[in-house]
Coordinates of N, CA and C in Angstrom, one line a residue:
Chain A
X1 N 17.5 -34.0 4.4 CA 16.7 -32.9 5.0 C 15.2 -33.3 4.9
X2 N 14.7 -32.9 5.8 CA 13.0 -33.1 6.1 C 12.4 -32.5 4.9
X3 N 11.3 -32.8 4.3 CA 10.4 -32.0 3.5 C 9.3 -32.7 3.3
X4 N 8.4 -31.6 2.3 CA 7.0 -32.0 2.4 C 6.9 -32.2 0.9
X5 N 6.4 -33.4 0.5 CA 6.1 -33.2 -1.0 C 4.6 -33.7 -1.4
X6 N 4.3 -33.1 -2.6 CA 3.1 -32.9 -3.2 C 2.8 -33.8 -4.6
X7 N 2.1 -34.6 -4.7 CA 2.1 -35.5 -6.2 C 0.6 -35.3 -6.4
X8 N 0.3 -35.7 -7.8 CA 1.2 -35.0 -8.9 C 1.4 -33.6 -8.4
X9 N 2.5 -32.9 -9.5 CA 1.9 -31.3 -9.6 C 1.0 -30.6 -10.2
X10 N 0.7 -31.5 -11.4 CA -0.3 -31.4 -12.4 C -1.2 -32.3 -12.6
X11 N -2.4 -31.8 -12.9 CA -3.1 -33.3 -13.3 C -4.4 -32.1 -13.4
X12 N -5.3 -32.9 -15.0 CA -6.1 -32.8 -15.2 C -7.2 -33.7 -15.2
X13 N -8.5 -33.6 -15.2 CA -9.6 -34.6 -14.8 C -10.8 -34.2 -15.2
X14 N -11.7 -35.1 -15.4 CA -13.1 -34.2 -16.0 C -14.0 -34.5 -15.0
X15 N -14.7 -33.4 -15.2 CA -16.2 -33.4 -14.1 C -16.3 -34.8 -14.0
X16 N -16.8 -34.8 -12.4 CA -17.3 -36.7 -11.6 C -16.3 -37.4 -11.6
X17 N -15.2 -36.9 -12.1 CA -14.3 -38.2 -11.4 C -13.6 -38.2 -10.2
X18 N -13.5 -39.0 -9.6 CA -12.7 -38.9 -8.2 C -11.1 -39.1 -8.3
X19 N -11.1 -38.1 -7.4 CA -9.6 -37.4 -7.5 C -8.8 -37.5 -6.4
X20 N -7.7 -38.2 -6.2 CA -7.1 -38.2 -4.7 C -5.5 -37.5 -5.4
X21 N -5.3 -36.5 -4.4 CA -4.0 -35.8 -4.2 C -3.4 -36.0 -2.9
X22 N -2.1 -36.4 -2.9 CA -1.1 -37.2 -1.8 C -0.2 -35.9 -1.7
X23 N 0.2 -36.1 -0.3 CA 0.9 -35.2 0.4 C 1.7 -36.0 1.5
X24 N 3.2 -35.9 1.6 CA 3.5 -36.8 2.4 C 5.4 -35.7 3.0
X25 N 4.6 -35.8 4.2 CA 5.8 -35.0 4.9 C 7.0 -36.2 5.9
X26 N 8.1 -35.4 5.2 CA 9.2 -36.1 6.6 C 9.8 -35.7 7.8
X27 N 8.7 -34.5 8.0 CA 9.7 -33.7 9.1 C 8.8 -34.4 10.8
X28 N 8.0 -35.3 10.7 CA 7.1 -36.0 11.7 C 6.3 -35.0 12.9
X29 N 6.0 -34.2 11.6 CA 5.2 -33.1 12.0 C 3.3 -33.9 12.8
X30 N 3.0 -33.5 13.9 CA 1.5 -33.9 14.2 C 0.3 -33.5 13.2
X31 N 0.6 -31.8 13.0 CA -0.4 -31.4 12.3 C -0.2 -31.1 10.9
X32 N -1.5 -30.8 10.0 CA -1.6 -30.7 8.7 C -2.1 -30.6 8.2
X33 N -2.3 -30.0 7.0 CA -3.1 -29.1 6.4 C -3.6 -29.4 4.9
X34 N -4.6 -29.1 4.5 CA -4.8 -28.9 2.9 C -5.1 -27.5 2.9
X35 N -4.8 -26.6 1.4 CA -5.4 -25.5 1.5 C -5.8 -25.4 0.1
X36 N -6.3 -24.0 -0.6 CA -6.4 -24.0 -1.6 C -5.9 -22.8 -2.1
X37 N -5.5 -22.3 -3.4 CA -5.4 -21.4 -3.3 C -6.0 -20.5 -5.1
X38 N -7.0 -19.4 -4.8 CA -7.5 -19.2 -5.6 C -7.5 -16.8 -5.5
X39 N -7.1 -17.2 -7.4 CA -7.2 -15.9 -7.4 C -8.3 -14.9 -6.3
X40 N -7.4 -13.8 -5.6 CA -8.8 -12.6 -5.0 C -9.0 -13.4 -3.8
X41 N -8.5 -14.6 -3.2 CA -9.0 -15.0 -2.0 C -7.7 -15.7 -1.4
X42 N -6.5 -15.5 -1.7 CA -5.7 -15.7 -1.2 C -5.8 -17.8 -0.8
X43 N -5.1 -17.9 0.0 CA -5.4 -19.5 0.5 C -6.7 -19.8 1.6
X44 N -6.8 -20.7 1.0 CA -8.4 -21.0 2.1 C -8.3 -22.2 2.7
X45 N -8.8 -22.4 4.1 CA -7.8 -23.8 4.2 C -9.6 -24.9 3.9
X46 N -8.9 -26.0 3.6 CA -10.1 -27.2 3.4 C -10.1 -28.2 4.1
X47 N -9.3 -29.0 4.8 CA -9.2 -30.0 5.9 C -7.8 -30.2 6.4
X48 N -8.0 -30.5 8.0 CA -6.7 -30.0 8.6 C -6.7 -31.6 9.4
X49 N -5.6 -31.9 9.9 CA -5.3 -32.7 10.7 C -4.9 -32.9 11.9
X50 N -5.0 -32.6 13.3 CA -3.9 -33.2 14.8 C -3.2 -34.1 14.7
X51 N -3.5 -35.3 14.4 CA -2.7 -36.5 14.5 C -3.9 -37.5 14.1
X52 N -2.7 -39.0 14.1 CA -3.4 -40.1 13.4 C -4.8 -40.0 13.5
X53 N -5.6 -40.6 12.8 CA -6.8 -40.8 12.7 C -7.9 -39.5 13.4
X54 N -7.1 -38.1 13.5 CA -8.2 -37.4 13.2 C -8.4 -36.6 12.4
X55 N -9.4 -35.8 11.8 CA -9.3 -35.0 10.6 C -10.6 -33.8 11.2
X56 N -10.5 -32.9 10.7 CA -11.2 -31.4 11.1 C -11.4 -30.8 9.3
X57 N -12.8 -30.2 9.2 CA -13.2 -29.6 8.4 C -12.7 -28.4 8.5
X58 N -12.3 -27.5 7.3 CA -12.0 -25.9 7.2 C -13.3 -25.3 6.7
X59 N -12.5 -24.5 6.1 CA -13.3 -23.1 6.0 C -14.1 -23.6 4.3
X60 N -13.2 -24.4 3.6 CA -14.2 -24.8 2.5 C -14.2 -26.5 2.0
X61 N -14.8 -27.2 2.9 CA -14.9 -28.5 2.9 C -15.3 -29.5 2.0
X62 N -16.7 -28.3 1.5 CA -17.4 -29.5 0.9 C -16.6 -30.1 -0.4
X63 N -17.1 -31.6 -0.8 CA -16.0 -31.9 -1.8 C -15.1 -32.4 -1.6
X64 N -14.8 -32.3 -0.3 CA -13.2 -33.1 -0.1 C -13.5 -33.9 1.3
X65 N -12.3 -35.2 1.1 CA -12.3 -35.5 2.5 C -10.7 -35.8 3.0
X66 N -10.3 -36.2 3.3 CA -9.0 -36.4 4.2 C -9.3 -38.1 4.8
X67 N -8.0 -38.5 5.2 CA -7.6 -39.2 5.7 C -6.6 -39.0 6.4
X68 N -6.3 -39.9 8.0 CA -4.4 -40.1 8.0 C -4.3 -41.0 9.3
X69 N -4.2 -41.9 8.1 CA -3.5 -43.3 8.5 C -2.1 -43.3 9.7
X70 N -1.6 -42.5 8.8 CA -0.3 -42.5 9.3 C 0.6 -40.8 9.9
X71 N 1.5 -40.8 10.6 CA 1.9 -39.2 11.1 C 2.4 -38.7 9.4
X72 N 2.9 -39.5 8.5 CA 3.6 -39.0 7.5 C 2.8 -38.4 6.2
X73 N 1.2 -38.4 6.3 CA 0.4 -38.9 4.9 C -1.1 -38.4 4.9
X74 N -1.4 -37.3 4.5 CA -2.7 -36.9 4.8 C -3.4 -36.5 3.2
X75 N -3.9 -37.7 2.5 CA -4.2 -37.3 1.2 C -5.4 -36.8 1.0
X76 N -5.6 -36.3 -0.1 CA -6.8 -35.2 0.2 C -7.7 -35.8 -1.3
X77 N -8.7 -35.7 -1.2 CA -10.1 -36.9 -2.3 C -11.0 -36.0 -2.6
X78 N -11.0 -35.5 -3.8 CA -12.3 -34.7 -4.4 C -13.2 -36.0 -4.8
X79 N -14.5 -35.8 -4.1 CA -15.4 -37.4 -4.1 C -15.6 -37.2 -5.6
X80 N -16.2 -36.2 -6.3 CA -16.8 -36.0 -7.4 C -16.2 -34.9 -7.9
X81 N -15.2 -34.8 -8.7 CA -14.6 -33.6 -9.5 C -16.0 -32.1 -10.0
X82 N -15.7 -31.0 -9.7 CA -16.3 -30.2 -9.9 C -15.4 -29.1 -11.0
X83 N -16.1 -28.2 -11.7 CA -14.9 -27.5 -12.5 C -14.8 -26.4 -11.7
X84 N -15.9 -26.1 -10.6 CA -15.3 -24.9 -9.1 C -14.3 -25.4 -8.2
X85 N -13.4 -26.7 -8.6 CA -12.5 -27.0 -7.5 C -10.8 -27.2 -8.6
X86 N -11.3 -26.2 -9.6 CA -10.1 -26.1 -10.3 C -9.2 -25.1 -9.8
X87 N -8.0 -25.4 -8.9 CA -7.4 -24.7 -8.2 C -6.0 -25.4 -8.4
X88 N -5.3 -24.1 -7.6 CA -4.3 -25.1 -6.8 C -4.2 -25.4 -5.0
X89 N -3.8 -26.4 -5.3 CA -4.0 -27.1 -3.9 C -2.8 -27.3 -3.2
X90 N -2.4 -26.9 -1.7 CA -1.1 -26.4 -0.9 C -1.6 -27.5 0.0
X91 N -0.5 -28.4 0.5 CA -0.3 -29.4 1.8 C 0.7 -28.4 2.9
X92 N 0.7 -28.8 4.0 CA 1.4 -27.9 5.1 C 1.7 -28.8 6.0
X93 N 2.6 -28.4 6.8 CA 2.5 -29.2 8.2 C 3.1 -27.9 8.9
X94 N 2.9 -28.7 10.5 CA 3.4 -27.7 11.1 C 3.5 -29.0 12.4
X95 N 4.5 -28.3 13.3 CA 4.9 -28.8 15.3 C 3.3 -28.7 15.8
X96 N 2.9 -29.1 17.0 CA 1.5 -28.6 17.7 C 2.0 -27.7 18.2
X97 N 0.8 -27.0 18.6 CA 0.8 -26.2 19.2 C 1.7 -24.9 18.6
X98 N 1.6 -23.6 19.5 CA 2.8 -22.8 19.1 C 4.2 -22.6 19.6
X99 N 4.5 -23.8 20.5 CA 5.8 -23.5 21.1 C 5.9 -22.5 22.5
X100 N 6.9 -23.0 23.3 CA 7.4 -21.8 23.9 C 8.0 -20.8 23.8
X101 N 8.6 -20.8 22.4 CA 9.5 -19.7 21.8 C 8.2 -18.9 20.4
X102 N 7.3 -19.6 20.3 CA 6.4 -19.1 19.5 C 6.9 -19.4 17.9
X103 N 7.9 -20.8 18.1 CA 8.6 -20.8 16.9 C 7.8 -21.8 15.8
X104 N 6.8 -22.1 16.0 CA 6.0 -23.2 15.4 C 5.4 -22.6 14.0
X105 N 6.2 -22.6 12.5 CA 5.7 -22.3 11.6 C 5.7 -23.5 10.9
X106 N 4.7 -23.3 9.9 CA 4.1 -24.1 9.2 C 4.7 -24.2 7.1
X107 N 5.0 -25.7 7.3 CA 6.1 -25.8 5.9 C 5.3 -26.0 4.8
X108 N 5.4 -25.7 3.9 CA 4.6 -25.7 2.4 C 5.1 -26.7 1.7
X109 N 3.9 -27.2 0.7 CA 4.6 -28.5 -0.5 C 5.1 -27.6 -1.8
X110 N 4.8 -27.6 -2.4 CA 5.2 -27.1 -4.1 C 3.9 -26.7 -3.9
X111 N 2.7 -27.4 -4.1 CA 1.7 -27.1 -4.5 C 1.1 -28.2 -5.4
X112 N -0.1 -28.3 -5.9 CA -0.4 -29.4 -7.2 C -1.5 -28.3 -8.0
X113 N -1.8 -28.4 -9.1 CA -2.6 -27.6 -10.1 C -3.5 -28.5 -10.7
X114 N -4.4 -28.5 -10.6 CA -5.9 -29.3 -10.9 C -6.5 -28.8 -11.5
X115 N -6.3 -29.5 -13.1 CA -7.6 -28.7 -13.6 C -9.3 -29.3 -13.9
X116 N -9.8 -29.1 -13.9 CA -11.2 -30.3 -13.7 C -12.1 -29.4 -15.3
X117 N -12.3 -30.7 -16.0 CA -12.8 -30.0 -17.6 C -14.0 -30.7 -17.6
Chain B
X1 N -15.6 -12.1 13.7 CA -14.6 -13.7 12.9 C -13.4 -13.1 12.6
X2 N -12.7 -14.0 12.6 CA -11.0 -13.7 12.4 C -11.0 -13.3 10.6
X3 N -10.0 -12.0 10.3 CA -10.1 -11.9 8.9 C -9.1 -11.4 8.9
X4 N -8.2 -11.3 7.8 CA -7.3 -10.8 7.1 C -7.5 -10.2 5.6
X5 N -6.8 -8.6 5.4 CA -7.2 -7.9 4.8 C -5.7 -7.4 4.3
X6 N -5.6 -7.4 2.9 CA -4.2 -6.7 2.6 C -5.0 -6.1 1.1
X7 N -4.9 -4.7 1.3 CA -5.5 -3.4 0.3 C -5.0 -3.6 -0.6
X8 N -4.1 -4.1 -1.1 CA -3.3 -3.8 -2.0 C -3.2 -5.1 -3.2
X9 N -4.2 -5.2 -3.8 CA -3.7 -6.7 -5.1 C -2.1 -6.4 -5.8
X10 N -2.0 -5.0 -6.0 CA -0.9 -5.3 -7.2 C 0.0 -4.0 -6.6
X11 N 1.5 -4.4 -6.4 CA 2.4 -3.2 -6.1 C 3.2 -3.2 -7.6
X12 N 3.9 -2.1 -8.1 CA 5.1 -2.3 -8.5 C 6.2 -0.7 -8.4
X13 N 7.2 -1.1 -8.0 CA 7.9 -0.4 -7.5 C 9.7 -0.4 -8.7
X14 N 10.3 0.5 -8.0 CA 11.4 0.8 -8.8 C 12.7 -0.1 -8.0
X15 N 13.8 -0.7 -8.7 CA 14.5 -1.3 -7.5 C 15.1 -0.5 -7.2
X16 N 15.6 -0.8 -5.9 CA 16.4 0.6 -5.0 C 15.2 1.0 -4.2
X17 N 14.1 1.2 -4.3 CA 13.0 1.8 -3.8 C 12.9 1.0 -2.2
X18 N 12.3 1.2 -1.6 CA 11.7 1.2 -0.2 C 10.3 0.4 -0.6
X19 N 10.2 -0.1 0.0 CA 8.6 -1.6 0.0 C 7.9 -1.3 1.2
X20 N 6.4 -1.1 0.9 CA 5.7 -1.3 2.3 C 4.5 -2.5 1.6
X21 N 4.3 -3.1 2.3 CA 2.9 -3.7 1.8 C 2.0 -3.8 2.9
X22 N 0.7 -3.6 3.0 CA 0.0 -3.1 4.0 C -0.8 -4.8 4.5
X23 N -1.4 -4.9 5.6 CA -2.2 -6.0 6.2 C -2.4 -5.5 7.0
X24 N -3.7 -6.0 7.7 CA -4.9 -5.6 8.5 C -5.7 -6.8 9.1
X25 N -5.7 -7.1 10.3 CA -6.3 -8.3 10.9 C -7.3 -8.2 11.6
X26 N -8.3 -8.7 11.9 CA -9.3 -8.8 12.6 C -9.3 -9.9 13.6
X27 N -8.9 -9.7 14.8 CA -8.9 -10.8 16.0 C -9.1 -10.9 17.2
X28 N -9.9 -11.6 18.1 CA -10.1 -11.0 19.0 C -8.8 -10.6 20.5
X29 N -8.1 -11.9 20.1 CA -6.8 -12.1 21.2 C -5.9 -11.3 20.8
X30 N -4.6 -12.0 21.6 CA -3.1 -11.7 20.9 C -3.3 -12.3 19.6
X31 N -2.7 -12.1 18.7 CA -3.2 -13.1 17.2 C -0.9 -13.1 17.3
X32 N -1.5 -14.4 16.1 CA -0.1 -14.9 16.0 C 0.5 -14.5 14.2
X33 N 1.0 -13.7 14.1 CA 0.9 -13.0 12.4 C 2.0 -13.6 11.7
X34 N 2.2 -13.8 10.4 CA 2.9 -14.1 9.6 C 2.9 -13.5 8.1
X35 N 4.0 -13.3 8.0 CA 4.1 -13.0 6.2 C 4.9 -13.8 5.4
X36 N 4.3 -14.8 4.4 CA 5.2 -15.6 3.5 C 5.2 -14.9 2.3
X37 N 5.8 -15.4 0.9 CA 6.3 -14.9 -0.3 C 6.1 -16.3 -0.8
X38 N 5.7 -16.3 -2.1 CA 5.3 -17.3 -2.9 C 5.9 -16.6 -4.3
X39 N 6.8 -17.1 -4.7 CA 7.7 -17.3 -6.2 C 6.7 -18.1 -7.3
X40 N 6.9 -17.6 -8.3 CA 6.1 -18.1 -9.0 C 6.0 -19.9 -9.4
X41 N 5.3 -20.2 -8.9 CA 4.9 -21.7 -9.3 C 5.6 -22.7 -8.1
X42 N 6.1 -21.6 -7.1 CA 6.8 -22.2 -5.7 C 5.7 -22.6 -4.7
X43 N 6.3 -22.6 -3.6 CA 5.2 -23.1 -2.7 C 5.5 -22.2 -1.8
X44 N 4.9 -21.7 -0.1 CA 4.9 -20.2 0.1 C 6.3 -20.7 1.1
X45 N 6.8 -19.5 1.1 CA 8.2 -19.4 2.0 C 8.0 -18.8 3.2
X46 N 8.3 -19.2 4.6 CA 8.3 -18.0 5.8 C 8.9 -16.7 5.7
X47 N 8.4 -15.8 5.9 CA 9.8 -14.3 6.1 C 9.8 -13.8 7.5
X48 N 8.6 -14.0 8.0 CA 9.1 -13.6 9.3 C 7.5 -13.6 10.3
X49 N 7.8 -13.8 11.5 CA 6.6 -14.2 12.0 C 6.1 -13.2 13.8
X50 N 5.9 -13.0 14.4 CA 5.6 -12.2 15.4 C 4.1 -13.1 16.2
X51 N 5.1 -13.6 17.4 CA 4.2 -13.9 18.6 C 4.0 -13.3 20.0
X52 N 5.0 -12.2 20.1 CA 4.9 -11.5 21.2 C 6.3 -10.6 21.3
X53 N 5.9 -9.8 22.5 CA 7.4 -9.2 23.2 C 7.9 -7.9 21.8
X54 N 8.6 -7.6 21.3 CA 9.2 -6.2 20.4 C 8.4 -6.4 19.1
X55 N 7.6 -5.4 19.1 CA 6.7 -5.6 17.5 C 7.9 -4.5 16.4
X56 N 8.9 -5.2 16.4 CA 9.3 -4.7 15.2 C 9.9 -6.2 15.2
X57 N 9.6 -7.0 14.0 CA 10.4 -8.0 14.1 C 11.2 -8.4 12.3
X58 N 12.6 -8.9 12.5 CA 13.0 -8.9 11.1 C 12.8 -10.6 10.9
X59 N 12.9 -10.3 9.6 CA 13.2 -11.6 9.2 C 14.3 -12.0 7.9
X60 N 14.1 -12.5 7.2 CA 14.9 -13.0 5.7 C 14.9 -12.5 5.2
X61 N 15.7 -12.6 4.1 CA 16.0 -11.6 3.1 C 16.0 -10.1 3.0
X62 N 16.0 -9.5 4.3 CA 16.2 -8.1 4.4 C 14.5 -7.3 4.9
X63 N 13.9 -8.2 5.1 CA 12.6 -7.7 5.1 C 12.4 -7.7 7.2
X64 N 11.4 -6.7 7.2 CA 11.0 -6.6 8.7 C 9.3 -6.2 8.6
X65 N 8.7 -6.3 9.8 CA 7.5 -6.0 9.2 C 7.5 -5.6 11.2
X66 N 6.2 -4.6 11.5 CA 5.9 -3.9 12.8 C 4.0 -4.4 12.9
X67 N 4.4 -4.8 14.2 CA 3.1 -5.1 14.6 C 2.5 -4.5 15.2
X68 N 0.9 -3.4 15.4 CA 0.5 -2.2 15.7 C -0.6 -2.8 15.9
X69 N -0.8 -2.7 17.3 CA -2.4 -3.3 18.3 C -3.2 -2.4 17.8
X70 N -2.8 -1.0 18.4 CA -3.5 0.0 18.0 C -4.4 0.2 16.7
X71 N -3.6 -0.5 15.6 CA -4.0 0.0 14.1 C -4.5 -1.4 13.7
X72 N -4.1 -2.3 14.3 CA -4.5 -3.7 14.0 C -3.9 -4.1 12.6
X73 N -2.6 -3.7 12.8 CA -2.1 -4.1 11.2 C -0.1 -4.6 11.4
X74 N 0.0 -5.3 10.5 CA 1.6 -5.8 10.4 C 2.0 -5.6 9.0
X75 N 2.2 -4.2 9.1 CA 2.8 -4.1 7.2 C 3.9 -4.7 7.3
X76 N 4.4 -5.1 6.3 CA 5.9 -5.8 5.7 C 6.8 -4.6 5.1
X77 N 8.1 -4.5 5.3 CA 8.8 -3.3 4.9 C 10.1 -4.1 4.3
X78 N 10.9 -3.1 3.2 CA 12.5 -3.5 3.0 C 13.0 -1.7 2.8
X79 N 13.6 -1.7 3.0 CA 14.6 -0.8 2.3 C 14.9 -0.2 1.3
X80 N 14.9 -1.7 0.7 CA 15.2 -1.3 -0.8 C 15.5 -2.6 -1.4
X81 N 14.2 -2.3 -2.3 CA 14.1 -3.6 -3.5 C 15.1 -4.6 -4.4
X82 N 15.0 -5.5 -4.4 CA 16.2 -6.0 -5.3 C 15.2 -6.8 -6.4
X83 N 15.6 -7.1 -7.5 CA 14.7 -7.5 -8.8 C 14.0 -8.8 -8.2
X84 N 14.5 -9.8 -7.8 CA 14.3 -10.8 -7.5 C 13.0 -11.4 -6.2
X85 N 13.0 -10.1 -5.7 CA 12.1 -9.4 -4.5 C 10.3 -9.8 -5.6
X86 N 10.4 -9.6 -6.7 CA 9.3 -9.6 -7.5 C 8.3 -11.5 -7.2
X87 N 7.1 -11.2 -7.0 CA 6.7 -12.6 -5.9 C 5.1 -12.1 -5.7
X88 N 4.7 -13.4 -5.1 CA 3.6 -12.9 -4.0 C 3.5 -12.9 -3.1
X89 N 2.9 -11.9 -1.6 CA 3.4 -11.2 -0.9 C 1.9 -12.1 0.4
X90 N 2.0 -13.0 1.1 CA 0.6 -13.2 1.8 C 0.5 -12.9 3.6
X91 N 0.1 -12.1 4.0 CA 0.1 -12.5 5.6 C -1.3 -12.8 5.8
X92 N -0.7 -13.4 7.2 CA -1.9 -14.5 7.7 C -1.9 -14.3 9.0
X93 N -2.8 -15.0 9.6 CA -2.9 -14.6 11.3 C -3.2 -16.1 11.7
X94 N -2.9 -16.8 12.7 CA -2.9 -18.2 13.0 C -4.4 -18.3 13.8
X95 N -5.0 -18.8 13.2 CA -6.1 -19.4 14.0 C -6.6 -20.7 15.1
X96 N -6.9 -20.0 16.2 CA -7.0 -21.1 16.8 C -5.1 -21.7 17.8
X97 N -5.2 -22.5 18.5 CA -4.0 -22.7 19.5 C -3.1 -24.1 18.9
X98 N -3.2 -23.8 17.4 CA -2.4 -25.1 16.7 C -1.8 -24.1 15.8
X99 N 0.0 -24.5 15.4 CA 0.6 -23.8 14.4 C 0.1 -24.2 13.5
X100 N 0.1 -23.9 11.7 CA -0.3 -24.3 11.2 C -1.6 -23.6 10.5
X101 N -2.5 -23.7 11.4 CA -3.9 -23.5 10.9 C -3.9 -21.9 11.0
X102 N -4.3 -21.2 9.7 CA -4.0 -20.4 8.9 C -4.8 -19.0 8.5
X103 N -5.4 -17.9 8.8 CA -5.9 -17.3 7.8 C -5.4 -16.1 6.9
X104 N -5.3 -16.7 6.1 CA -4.7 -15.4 4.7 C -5.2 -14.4 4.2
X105 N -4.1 -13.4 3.9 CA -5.2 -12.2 3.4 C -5.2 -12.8 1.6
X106 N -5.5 -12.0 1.1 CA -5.9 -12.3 -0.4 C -4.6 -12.0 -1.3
X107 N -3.4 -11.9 -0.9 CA -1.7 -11.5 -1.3 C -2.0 -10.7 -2.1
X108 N -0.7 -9.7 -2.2 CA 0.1 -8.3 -3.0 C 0.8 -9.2 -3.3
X109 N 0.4 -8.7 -4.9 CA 2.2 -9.3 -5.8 C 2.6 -7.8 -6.2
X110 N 3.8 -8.0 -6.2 CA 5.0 -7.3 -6.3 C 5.9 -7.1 -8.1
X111 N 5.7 -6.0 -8.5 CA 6.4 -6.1 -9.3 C 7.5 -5.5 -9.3
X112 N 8.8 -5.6 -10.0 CA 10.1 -4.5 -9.7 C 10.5 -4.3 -10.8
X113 N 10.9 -2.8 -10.8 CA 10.7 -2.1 -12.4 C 12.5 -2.2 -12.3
X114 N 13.2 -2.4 -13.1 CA 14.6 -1.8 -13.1 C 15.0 -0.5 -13.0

């Protein structure tokens, strides 16, 4: 079966270090997501993807960057660990667009839990 | 600006009981709505989604939720609670003309009392 998974689930790190979290989907989905998700603000998205080699800034960017190499793999890089980016962190994909049936929803990883000390 | 708004941080209810959970969207188009559920330490699940055509739409697990132009809101409804219903509860509105890209309200978690 297709799915999306998330490594680590866990991981802690201290302030300034650089941080990459991998996200790697099998469903050969185009688009993709990082999000975050933080008590009182529900998910917030942080860098999204169309396809290979492009990447789009969200709603809370700074801090992170994206990559994607490839349709399967959009890992996400805290340049410099901050202790305000102690969250947890949601990968997504989804089909483009929304379909002609409007059936284009978007599939979740586990999640990964970051704590930055 | 596109926003999502759910009044409600914390429900808890009796099982057997009837569920509403309220959401409120701000958009300027047709908006594309969704309600997932997130189990504890899970990742978020679809329940059910509405792009057009009959705004009452069901989905999984017994849940339906109604889409209101008028009121600019898609509460989520059941019937009647079952223990395991206990979760958190997020709708979102799709931003933008790519699935995927997302905006969330701030989720109702759900508690269910026996």
């Amino acid at each position: 079966d297709a799915e999306i998974t998330q490594s680590p689930r866990h991981k802690i790190t201290e302030t300034g270090r650089q941080v990459t979290l991998a996200c790697h989907q099998t469903w050969n989905h185009n688009n993709m997501f990082w999000y975050r998700q933080d008590l009182g603000h529900g998910l917030r998205l942080i860098h999204y993807s169309y396809g290979v080699q492009d990447t789009n800034k969200g709603e809370v960017s700074d801090g992170y960057s994206v990559s994607r190499s490839n349709t399967e793999d959009l890992p996400l890089t805290l340049e410099s660990a901050a202790s305000s980016q102690t969250s947890v962190y949601f990968c997504a994909s989804s089909e483009s667009g929304y379909g002609r049936d409007g059936n284009t929803e978007a599939f979740f990883g586990q999640g990964t839990r970051l704590t930055v000390v | 600006a596109q926003s999502v708004t759910q009044p409600d941080i914390h429900i808890t209810v009796s099982e057997g009981a009837s569920l509403e959970l309220r959401c409120n969207y701000s958009y300027g188009a047709t908006p594309y709505l969704f309600w997932y559920v997130q189990s504890p330490g899970q990742g978020l699940q679809l329940l059910l989604k509405y792009f057009s055509g009959d705004t009452l739409v069901q989905g999984i697990k017994g849940f339906e939720a109604e889409f209101k132009r008028s009121q600019s809101s898609f509460n989520l409804r059941k019937p009647s609670v079952h223990w395991s219903d206990a979760a958190e509860y997020f709708c979102a509105v799709g931003a933008g003309n790519q699935g995927g890209k997302l905006i969330f309200g701030q989720g109702t978690e759900l508690s269910v009392k026996p």
